[in-house]
Short mmCIF file of C-alpha atoms in Angstrom, two decimals:
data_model
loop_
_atom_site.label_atom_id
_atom_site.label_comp_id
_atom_site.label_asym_id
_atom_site.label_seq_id
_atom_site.Cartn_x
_atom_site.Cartn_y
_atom_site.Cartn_z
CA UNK A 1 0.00 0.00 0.00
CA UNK A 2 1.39 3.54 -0.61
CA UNK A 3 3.04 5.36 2.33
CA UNK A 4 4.24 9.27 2.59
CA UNK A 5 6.61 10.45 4.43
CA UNK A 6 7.78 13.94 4.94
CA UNK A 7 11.17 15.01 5.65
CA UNK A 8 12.94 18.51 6.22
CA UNK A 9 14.08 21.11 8.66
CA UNK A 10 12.19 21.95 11.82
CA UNK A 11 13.40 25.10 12.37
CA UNK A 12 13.41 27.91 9.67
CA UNK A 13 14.36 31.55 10.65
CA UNK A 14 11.94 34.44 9.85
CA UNK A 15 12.27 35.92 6.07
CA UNK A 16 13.80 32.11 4.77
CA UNK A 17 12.36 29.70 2.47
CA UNK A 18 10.87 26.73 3.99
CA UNK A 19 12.08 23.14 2.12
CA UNK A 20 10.63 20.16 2.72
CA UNK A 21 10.61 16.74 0.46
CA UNK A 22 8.04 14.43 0.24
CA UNK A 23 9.09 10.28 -0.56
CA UNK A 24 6.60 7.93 -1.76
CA UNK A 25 6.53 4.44 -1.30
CA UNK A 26 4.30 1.75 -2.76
CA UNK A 27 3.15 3.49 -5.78
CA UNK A 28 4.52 5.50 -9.08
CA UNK A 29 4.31 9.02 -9.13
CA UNK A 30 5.02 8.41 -12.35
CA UNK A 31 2.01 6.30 -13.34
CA UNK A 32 0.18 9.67 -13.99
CA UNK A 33 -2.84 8.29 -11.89
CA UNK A 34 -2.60 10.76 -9.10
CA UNK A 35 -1.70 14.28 -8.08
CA UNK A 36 0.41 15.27 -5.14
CA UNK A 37 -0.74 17.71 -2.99
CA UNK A 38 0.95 20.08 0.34
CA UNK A 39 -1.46 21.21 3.15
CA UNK A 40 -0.38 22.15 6.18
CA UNK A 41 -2.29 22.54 9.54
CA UNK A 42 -1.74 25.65 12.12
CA UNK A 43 -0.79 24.29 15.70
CA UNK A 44 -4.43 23.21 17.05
CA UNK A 45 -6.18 25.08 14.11
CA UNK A 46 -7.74 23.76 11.02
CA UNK A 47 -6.34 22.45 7.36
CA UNK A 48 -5.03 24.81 4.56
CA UNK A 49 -3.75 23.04 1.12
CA UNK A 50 -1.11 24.65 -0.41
CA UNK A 51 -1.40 23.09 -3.81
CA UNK A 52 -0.45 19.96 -6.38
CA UNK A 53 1.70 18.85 -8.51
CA UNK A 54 1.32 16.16 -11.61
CA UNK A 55 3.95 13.92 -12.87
CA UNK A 56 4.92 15.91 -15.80
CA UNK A 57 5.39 18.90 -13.78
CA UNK A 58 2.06 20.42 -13.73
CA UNK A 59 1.21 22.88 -10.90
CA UNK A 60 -1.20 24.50 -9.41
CA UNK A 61 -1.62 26.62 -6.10
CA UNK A 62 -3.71 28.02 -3.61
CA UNK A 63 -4.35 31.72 -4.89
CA UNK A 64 -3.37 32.78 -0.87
CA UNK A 65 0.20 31.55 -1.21
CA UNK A 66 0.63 31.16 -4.99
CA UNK A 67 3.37 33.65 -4.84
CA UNK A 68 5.64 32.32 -2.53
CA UNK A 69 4.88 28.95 -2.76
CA UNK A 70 6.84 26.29 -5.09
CA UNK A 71 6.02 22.60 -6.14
CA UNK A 72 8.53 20.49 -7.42
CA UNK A 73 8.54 16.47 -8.36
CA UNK A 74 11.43 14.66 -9.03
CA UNK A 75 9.55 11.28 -10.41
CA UNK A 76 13.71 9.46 -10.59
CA UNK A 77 13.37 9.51 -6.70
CA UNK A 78 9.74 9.45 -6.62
CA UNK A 79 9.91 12.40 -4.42
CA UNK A 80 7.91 15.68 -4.44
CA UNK A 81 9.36 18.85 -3.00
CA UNK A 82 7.27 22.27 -1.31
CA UNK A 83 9.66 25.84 -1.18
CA UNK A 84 7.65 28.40 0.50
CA UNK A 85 9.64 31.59 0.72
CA UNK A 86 9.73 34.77 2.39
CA UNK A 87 7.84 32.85 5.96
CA UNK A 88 6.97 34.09 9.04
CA UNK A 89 5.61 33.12 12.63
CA UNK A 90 2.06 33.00 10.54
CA UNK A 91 3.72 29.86 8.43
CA UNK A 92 4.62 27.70 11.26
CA UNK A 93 2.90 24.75 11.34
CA UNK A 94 2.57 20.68 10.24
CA UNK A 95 2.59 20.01 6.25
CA UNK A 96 1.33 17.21 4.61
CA UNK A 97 2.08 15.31 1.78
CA UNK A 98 -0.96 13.61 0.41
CA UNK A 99 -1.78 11.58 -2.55
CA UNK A 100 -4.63 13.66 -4.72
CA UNK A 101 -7.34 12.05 -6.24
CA UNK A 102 -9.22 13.97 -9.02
CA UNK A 103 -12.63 12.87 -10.63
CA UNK A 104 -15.69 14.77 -11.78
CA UNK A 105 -13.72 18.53 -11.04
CA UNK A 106 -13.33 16.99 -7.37
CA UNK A 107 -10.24 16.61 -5.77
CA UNK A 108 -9.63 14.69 -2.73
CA UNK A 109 -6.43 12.94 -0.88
CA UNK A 110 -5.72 10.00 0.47
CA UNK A 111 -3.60 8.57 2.30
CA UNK A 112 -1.56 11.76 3.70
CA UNK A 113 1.30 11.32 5.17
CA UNK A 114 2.72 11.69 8.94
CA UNK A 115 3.41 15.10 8.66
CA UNK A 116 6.24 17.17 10.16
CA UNK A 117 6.60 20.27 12.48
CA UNK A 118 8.12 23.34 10.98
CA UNK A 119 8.72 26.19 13.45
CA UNK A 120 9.51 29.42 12.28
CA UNK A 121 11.62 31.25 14.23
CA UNK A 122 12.70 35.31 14.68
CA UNK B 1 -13.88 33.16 -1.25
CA UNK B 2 -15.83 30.37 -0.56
CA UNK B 3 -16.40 29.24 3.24
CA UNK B 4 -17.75 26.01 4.86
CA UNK B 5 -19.06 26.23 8.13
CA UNK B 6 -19.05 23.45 10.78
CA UNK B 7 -20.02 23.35 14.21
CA UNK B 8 -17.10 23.09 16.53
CA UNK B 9 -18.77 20.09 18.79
CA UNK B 10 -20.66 17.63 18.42
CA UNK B 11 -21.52 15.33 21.37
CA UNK B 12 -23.32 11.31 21.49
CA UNK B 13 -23.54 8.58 23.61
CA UNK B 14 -21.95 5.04 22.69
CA UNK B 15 -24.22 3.33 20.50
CA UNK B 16 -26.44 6.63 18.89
CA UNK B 17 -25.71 8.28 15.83
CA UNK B 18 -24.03 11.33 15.54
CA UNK B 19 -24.62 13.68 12.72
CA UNK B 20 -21.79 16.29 11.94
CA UNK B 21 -22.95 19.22 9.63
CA UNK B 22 -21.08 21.33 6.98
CA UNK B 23 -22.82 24.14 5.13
CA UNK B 24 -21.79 26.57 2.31
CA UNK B 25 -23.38 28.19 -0.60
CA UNK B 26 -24.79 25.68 -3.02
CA UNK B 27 -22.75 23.18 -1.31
CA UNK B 28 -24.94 20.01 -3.00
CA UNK B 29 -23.73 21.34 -6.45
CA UNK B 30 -20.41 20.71 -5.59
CA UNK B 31 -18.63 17.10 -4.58
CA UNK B 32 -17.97 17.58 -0.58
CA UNK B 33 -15.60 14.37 1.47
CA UNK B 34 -14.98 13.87 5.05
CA UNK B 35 -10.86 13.31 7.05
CA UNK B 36 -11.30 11.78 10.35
CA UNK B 37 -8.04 13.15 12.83
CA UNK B 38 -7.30 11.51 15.62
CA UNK B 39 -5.13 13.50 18.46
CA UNK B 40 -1.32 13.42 17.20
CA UNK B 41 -2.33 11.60 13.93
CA UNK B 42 -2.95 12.57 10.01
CA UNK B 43 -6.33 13.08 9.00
CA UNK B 44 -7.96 10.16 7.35
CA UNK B 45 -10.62 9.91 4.37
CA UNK B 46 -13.82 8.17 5.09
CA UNK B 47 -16.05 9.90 2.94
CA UNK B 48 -15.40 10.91 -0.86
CA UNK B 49 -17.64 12.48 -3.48
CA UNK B 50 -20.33 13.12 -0.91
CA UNK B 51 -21.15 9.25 0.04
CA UNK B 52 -18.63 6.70 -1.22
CA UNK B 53 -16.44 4.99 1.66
CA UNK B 54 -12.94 4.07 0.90
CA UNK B 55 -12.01 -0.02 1.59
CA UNK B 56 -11.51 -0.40 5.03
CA UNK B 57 -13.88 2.24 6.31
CA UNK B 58 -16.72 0.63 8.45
CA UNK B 59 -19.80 0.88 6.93
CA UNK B 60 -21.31 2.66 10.13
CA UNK B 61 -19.74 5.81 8.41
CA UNK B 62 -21.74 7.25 5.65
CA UNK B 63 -21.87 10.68 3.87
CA UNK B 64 -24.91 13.16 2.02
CA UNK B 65 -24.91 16.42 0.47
CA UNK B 66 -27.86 18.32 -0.52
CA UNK B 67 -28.62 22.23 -0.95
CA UNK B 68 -26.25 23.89 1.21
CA UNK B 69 -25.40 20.99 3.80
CA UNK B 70 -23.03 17.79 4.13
CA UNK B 71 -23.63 15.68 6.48
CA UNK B 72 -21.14 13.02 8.15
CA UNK B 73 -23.36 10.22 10.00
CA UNK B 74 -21.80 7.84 11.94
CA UNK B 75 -24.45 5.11 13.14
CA UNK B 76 -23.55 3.59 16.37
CA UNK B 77 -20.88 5.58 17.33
CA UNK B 78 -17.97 3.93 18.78
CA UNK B 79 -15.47 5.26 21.47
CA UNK B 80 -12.52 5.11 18.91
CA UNK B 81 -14.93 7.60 16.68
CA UNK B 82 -13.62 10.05 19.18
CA UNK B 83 -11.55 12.26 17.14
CA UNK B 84 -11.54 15.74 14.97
CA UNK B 85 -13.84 15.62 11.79
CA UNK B 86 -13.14 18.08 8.73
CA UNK B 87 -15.33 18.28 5.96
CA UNK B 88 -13.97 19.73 2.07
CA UNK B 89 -14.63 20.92 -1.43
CA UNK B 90 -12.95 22.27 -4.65
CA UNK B 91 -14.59 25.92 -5.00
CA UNK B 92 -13.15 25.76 -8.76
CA UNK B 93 -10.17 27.15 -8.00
CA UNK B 94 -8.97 26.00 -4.76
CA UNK B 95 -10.20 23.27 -2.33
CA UNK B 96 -11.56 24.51 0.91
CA UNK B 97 -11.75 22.66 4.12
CA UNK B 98 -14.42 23.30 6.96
CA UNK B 99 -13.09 24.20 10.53
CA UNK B 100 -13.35 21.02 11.73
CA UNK B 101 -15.65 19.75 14.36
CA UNK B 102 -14.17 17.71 17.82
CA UNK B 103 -16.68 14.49 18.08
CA UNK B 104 -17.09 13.39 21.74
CA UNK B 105 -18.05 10.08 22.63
CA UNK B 106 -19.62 10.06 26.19
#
């Protein structure tokens, strides 16, 4: 069965870019049957996707971070990649890597991964 | 931008059904699916395209949408039902996630 797991710095100073790299076990990226979406989740708060990425490279992203935010997929490692730039205290918070199922303009994800813990520090 | 609303508790005893609401604007036109999260864990999917249950979901879970409300049943809640529920949708241009609402099992 396919697994996520994200890996990266927990600490990232104020006015940095955030990197973090997704791995995916169990299944292609490159079988073009999925997308690969970030969301991340505010310390005790809600969910907030960041956007997806397609095999080939195809992106898209939420219109709140679209300009800082950058989705990469290296399909040799079967890894996917987030850059968020330019954070602050307001980015802190667990991101997920989740697999992205789309059908009938619908998009949904499963599984997601275990998520990690960025702090961003001043 | 487009907003889905859930209340932020929902309380049931062992054995009743609990219903868990989610409402926005024309919300039945659109697809809406349910993440179960569990204290320390990732959210997990037991409802997709408003009422289909992924494999290993128990069938006590089951999903509607209509006008401008989802609902998340569970029938016969279970202690280990306890958790966080979030509902979500694709606006068009973005998918949106509810606030989430904390199920308690008492």
């Amino acid at each position: 069965h396919v697994q996520l797991q994200e890996s990266g710095p927990g600490l990232v100073k104020s006015s940095q870019t955030l990197s973090l790299t997704c791995t995916v076990s169990g299944d292609s990226i490159r079988s073009g049957g999925y997308y690969w979406s970030w969301i991340r989740q505010h310390p005790g708060k809600g969910l907030e996707w960041i956007g997806y990425i397609y095999y080939s490279g195809y992106t898209y992203y939420n219109p709140s971070l679209k300009s800082r935010v950058t989705i990469s997929v290296d399909t040799s490692k079967n890894q996917l990649s987030l850059k968020l730039s330019s954070v602050t205290a307001a980015d802190t918070a667990v991101y997920y890597c989740a697999r992205d199922e789309y059908s009938s303009s619908f998009h949904w994800f499963d599984p997601w991964g275990q998520g990690t813990l960025v702090t961003v520090s001043s | 931008s487009y907003e889905l609303a859930q209340p932020p508790s929902v309380s049931v005893s062992p054995g009743q059904t609990a219903s868990i609401t989610c409402s926005g604007d024309k919300l039945g036109d659109k697809y809406a699916c349910w993440y179960q999260q569990k204290p320390g864990q990732s959210p997990v999917l037991v409802i997709y395209q408003d009422k289909k249950r992924p494999s290993g979901i128990p069938e006590r879970f089951s999903g509607s949408n209509s006008g401008n409300t989802a609902t998340l049943t569970i029938s016969g809640a279970q202690a280990m039902d306890e958790a966080d529920y979030y509902c979500q949708t694709w606006d068009g241009s973005t998918v949106v996630f509810g606030g989430g609402t904390k199920l308690t099992v008492l």
